[in-house]
PDB file of C-alpha atoms in Angstrom:
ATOM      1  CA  UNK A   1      -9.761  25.128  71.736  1.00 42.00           C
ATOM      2  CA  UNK A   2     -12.590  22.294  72.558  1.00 41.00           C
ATOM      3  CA  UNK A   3     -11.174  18.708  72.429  1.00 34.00           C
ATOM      4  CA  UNK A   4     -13.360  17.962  69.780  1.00 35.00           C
ATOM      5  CA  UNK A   5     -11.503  20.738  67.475  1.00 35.00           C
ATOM      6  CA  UNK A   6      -8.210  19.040  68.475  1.00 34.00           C
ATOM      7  CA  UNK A   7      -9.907  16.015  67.034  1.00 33.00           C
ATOM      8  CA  UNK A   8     -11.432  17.872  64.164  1.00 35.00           C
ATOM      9  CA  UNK A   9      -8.121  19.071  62.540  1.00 34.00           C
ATOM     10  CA  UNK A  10      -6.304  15.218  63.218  1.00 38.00           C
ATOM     11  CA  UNK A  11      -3.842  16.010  65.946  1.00 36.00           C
ATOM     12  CA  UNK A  12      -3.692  14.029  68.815  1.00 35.00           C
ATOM     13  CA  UNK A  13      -3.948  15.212  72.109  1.00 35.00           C
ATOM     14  CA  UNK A  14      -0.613  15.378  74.161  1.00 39.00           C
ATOM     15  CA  UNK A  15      -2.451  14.431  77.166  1.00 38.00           C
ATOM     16  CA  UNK A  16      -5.439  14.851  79.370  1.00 41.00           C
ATOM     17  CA  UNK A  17      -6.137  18.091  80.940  1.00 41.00           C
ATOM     18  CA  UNK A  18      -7.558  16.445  84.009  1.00 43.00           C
ATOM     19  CA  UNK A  19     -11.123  16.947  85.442  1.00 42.00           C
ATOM     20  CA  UNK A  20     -12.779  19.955  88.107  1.00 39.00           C
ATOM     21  CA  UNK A  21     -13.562  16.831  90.124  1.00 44.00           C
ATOM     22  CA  UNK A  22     -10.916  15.050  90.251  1.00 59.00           C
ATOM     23  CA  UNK A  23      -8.028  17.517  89.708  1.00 85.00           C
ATOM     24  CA  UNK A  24      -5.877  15.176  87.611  1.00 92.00           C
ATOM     25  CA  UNK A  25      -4.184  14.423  85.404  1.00 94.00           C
ATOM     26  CA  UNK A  26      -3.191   9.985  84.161  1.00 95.00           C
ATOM     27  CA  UNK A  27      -1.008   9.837  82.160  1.00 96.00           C
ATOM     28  CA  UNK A  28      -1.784   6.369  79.999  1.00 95.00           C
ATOM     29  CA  UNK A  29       0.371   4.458  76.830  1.00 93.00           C
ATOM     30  CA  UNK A  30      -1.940   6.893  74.332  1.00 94.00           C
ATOM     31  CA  UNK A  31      -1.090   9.995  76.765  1.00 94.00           C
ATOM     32  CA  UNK A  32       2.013   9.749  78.071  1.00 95.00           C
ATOM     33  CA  UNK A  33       3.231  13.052  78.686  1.00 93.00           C
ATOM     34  CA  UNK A  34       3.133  16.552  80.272  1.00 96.00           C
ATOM     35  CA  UNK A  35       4.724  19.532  80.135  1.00 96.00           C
ATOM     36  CA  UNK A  36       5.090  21.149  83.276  1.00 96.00           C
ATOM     37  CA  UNK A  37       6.471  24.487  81.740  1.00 95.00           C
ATOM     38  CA  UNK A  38       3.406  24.991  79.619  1.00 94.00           C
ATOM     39  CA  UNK A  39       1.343  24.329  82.693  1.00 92.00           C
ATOM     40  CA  UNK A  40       3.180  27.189  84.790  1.00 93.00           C
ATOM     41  CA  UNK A  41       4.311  24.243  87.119  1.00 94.00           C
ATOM     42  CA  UNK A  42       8.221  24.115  86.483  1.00 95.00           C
ATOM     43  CA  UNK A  43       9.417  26.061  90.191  1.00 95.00           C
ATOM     44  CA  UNK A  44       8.868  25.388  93.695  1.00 96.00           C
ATOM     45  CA  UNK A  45       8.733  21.554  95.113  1.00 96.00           C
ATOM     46  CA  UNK A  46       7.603  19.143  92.972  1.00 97.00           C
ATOM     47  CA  UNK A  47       6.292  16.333  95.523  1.00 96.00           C
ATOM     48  CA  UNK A  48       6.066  13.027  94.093  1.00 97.00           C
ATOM     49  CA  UNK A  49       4.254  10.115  96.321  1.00 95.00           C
ATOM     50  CA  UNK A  50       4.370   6.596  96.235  1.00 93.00           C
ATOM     51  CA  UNK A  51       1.255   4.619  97.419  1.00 89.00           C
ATOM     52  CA  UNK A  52       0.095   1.286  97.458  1.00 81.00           C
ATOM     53  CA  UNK A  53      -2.831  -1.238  98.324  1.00 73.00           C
ATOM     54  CA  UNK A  54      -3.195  -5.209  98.179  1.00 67.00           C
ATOM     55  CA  UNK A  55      -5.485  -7.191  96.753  1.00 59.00           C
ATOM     56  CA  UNK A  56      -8.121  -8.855  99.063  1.00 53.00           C
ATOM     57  CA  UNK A  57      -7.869 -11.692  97.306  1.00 51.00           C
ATOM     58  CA  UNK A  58      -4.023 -12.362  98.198  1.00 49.00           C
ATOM     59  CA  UNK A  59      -4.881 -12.250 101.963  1.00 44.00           C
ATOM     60  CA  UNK A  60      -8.096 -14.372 101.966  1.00 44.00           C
ATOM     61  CA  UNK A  61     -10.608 -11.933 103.165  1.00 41.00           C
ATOM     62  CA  UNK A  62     -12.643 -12.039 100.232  1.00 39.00           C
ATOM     63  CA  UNK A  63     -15.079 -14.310  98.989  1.00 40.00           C
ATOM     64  CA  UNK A  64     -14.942 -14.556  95.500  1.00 41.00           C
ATOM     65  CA  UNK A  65     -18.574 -14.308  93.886  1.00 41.00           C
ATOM     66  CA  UNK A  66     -19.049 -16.926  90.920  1.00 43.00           C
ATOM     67  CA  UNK A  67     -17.693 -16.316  87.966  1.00 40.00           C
ATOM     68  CA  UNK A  68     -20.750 -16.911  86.124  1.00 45.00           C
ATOM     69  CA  UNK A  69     -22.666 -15.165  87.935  1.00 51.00           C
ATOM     70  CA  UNK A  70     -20.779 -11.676  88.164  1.00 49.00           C
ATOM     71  CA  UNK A  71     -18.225 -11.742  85.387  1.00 51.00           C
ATOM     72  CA  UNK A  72     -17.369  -8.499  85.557  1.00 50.00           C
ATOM     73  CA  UNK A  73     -16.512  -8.597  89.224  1.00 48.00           C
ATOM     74  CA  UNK A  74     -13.971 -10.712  88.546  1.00 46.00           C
ATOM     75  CA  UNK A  75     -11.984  -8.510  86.037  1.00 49.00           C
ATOM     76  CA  UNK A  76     -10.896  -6.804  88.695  1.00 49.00           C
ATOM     77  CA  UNK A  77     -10.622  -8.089  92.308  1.00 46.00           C
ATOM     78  CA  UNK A  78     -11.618  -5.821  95.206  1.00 43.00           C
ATOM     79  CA  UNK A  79      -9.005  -3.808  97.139  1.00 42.00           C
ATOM     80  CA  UNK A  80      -8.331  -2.234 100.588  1.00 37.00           C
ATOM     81  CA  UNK A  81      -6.490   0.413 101.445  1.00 37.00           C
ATOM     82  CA  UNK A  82      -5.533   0.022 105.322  1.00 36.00           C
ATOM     83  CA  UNK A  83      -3.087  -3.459 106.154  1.00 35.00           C
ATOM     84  CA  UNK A  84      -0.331  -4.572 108.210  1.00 35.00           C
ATOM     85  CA  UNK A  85       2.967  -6.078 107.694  1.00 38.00           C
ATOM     86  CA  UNK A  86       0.980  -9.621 108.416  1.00 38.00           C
ATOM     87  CA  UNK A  87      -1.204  -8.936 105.583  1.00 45.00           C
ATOM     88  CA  UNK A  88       0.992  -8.591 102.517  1.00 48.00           C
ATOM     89  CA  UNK A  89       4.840  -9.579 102.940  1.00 58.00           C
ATOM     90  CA  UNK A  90       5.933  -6.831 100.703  1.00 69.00           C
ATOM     91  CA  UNK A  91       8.212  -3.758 101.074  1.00 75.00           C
ATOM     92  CA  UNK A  92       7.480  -1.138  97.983  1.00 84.00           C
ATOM     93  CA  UNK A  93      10.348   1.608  97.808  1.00 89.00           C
ATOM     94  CA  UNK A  94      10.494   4.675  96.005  1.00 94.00           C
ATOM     95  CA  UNK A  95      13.663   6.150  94.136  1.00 96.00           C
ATOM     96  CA  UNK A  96      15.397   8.406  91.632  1.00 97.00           C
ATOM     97  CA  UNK A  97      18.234   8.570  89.437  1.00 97.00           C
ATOM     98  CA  UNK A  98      19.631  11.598  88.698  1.00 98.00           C
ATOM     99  CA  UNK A  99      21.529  13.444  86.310  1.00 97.00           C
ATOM    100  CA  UNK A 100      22.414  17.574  86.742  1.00 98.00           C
ATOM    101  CA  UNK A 101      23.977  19.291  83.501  1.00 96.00           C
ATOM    102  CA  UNK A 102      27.212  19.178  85.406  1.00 97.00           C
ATOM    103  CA  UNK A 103      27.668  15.527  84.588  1.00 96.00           C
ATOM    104  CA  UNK A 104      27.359  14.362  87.910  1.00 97.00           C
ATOM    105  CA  UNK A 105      24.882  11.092  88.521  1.00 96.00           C
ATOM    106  CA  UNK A 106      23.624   9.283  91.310  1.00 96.00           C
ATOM    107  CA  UNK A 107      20.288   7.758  92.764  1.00 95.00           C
ATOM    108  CA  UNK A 108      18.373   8.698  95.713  1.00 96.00           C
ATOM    109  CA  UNK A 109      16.692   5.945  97.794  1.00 92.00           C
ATOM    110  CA  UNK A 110      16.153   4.310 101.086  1.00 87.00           C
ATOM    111  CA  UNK A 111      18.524   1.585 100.493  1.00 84.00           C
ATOM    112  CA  UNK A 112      21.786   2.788 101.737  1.00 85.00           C
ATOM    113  CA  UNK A 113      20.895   5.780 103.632  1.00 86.00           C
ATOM    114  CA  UNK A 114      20.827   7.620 100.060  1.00 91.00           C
ATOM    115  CA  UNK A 115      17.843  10.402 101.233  1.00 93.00           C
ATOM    116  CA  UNK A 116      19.362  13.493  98.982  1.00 95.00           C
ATOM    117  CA  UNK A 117      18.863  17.143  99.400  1.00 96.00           C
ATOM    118  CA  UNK A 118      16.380  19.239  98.039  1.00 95.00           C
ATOM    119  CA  UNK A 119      18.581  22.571  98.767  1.00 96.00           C
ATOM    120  CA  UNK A 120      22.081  21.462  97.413  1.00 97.00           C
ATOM    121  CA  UNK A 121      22.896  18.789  94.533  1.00 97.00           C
ATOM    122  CA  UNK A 122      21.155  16.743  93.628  1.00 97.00           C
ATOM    123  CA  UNK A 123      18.071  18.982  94.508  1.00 98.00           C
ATOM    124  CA  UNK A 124      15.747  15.870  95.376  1.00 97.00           C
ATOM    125  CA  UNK A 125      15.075  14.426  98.753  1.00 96.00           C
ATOM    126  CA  UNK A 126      13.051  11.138  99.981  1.00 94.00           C
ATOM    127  CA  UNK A 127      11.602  12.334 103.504  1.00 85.00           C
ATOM    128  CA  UNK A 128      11.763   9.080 104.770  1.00 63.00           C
ATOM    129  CA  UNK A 129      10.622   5.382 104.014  1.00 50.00           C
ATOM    130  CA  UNK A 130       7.133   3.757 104.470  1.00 46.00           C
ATOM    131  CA  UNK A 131       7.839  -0.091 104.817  1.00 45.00           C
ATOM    132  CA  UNK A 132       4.360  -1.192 105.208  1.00 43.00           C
ATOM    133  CA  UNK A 133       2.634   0.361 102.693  1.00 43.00           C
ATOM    134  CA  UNK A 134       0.828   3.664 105.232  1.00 47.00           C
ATOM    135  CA  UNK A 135      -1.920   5.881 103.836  1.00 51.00           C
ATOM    136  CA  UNK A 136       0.483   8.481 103.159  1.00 58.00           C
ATOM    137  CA  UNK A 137       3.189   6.345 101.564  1.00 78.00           C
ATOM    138  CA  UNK A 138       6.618   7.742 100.955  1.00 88.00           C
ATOM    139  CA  UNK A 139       6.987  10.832  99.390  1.00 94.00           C
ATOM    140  CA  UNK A 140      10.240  12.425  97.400  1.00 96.00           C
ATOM    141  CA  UNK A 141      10.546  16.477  96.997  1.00 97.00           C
ATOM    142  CA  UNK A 142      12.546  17.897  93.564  1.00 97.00           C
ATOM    143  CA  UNK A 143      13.238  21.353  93.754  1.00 97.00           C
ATOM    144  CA  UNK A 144      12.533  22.512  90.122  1.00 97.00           C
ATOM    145  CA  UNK A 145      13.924  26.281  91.381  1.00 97.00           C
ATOM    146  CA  UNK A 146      17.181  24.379  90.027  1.00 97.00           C
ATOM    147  CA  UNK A 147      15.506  22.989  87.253  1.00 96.00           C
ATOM    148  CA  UNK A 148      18.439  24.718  84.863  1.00 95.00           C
ATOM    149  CA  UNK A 149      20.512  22.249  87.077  1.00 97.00           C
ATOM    150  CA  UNK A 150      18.500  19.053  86.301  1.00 97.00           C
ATOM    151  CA  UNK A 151      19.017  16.954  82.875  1.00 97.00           C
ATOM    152  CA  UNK A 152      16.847  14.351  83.846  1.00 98.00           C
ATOM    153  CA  UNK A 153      15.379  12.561  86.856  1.00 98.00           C
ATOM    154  CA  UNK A 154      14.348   8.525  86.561  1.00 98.00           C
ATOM    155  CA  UNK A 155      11.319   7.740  89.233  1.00 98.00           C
ATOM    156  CA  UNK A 156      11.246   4.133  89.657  1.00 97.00           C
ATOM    157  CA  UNK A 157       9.493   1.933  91.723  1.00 94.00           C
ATOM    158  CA  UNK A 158      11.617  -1.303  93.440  1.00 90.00           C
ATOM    159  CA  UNK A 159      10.391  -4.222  96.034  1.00 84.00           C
ATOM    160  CA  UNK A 160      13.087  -4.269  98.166  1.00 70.00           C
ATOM    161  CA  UNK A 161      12.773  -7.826  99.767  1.00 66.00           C
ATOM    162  CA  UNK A 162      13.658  -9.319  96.791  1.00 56.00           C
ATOM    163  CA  UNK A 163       9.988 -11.468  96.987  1.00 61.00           C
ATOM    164  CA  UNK A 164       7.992 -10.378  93.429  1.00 61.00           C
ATOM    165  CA  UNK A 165       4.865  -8.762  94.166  1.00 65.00           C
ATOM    166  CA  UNK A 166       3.865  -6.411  91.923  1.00 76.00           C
ATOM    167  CA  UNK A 167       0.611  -8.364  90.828  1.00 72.00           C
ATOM    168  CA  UNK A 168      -0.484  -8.402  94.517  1.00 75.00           C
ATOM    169  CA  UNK A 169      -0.662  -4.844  95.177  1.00 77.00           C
ATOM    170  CA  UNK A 170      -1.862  -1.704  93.378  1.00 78.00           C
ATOM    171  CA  UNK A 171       1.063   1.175  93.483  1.00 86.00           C
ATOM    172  CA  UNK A 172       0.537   4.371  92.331  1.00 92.00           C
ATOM    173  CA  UNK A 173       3.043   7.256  91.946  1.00 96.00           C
ATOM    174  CA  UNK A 174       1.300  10.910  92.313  1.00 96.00           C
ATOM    175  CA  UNK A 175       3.004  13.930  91.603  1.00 97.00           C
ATOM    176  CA  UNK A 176       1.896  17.184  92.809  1.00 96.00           C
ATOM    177  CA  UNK A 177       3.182  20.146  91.108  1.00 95.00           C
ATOM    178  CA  UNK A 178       3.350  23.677  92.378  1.00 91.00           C
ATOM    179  CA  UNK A 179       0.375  24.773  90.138  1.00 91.00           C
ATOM    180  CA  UNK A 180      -2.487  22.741  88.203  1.00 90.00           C
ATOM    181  CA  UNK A 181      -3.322  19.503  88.752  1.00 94.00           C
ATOM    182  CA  UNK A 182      -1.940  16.673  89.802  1.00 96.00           C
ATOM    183  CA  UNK A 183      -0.126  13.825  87.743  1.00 97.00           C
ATOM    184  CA  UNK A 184      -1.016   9.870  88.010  1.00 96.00           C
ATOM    185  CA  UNK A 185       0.813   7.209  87.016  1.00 96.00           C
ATOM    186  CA  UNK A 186      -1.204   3.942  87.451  1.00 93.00           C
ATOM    187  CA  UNK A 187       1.074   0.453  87.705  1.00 89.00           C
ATOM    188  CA  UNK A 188      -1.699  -1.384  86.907  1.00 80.00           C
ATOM    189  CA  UNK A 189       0.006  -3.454  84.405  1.00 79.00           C
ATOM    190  CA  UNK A 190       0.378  -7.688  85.874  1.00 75.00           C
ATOM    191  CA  UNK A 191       4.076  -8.436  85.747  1.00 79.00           C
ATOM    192  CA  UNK A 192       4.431 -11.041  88.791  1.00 78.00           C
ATOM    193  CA  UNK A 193       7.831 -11.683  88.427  1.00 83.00           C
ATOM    194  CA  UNK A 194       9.034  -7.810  88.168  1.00 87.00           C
ATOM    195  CA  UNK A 195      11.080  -6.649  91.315  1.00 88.00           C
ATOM    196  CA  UNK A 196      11.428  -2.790  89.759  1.00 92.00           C
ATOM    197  CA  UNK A 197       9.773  -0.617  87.746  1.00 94.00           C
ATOM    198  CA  UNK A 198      10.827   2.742  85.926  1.00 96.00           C
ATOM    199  CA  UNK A 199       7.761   4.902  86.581  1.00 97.00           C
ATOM    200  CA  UNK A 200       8.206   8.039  85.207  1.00 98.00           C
ATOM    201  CA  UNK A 201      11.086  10.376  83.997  1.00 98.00           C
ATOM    202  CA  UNK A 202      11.428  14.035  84.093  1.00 98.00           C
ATOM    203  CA  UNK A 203      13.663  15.793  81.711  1.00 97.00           C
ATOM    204  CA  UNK A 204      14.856  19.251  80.504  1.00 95.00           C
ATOM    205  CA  UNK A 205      13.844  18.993  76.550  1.00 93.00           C
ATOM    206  CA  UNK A 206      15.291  21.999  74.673  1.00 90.00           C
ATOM    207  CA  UNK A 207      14.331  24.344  77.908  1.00 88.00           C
ATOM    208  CA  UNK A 208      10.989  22.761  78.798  1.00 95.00           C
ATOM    209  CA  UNK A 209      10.235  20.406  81.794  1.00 97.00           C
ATOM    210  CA  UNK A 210       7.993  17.551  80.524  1.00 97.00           C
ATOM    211  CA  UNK A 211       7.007  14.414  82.926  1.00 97.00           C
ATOM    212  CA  UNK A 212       6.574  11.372  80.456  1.00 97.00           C
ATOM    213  CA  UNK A 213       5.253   7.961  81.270  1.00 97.00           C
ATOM    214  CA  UNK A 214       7.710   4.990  81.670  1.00 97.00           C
ATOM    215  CA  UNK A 215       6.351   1.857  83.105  1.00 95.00           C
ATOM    216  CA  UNK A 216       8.674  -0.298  82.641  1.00 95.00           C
ATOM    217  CA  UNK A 217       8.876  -3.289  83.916  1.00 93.00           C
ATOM    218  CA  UNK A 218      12.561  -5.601  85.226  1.00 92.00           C
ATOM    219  CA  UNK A 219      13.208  -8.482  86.695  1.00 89.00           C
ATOM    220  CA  UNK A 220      16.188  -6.979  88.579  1.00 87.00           C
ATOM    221  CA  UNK A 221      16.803  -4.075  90.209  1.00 87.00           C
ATOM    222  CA  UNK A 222      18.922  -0.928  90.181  1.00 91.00           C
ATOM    223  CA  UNK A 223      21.737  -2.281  88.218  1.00 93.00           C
ATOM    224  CA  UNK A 224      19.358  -2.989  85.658  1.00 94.00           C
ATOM    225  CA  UNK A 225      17.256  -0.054  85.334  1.00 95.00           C
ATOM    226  CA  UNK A 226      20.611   2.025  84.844  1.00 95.00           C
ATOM    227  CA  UNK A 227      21.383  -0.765  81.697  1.00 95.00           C
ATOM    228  CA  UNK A 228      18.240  -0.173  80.549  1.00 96.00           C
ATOM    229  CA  UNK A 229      18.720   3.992  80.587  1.00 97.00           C
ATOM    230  CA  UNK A 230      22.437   4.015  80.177  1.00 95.00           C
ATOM    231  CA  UNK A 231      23.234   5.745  83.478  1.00 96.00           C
ATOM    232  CA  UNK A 232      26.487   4.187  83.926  1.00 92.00           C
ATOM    233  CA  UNK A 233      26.741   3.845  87.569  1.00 92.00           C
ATOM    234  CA  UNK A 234      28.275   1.193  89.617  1.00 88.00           C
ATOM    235  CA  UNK A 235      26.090  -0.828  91.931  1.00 85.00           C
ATOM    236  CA  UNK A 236      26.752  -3.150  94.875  1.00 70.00           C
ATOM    237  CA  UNK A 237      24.565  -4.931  97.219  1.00 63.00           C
ATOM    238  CA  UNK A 238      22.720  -3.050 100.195  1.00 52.00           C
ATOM    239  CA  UNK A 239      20.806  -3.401 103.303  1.00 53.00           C
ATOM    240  CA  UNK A 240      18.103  -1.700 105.362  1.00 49.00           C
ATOM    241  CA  UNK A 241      18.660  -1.342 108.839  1.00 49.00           C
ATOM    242  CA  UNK A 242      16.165  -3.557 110.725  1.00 50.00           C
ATOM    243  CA  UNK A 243      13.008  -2.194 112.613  1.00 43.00           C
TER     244      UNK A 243
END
């Protein structure tokens, strides 16, 4: 079935079925979900990266054309993809919150030491943490060959120096199934004051794995992303150790 016919009959498209040339799939407000079942993609290791890039405009090394003169231009300021710590003051961490059909709960992130395991409960590991925003970012692996073990999985996004800066940088949290393309979720979205974002959240829906689109935006952290989803865990204050 075309797209068109999908149109033709008046059903909406669940999502978009990605490109040959780009091999993706972005998952938007009007197409917000995936199933990874029906796309043959719920076993192996599920990678999911976080990336991110500044704004050139935030460190002073653009020059701003006129605003009559190229409008469009300044819609949407420029961006680079290699910095330093010097450039942009800003430490972008990835995490998850967990829940297995056993009951048990918990959250998997750099802050506290909380790195997982992607052989043994809770079946989702971060393989380290990128505090200057790298190339390769930080990456977290979910082994789906216990995905009859997994209720759901929150993916969320969270600044960890406590300095809002989501509308200085560009993040964007890729995942990369075990078959068919891969998955983009795009915080585009200008919420300056934000310090955490729930980006996406994978759940077991009457036996299918589907990936749906959060992007959420809070102005605290943890605690209040587990509010917002009623996780009901108990959260204290942590620390990285220095570098």
């Amino acid at each position: 079935m075309g797209f068109l016919d999908g149109l033709w009959r008046g059903r909406e498209v669940d999502f978009d079925s990605g490109s040959a040339a780009t091999n993706a799939i972005e998952l938007t407000k009007r197409h917000h979900y995936v199933s990874l079942t029906k796309q043959q993609a719920a076993s192996g290791h599920l990678r999911v990266n976080l990336s991110w890039r500044m704004r050139t405009s935030d460190i002073g090394g653009s020059q701003r054309e006129s605003l009559l003169r190229h409008p469009l231009k300044a819609l949407r300021p420029p961006e680079v993809m290699g910095h330093s710590q010097s450039m942009v003051n800003v430490d972008l961490d990835l995490g998850c919150l967990y829940e297995l059909t056993d009951g048990s709960k918990g959250v998997v992130q750099p802050l506290g030491g909380y790195f997982g395991d992607v052989n043994a409960p809770p079946y989702v590991k971060l393989s380290g943490d990128d505090r200057f925003g790298s190339g390769s970012g930080e990456d977290m692996y979910i082994n789906l060959d216990h995905r009859e073990q997994i209720k759901r999985l929150l993916v969320f996004v969270y600044i960890y120096d406590q300095t809002p800066a989501f509308d200085r940088t560009h993040a964007i949290v890729t995942l990369y199934p075990s078959n068919g393309p891969r998955i983009e979720i795009h915080l585009d979205e200008r919420h300056p004051q934000a310090r955490s974002c729930a980006v996406v959240m994978i759940e077991n829906v009457r036996k299918e794995l589907v990936v749906r689109r959060e992007v959420k935006f809070v102005y605290g952290f943890q605690a209040e992303l587990d509010r917002l989803y009623g996780w009901g865990l108990q959260w204290g204050r942590g620390y990285k150790t220095k570098v």
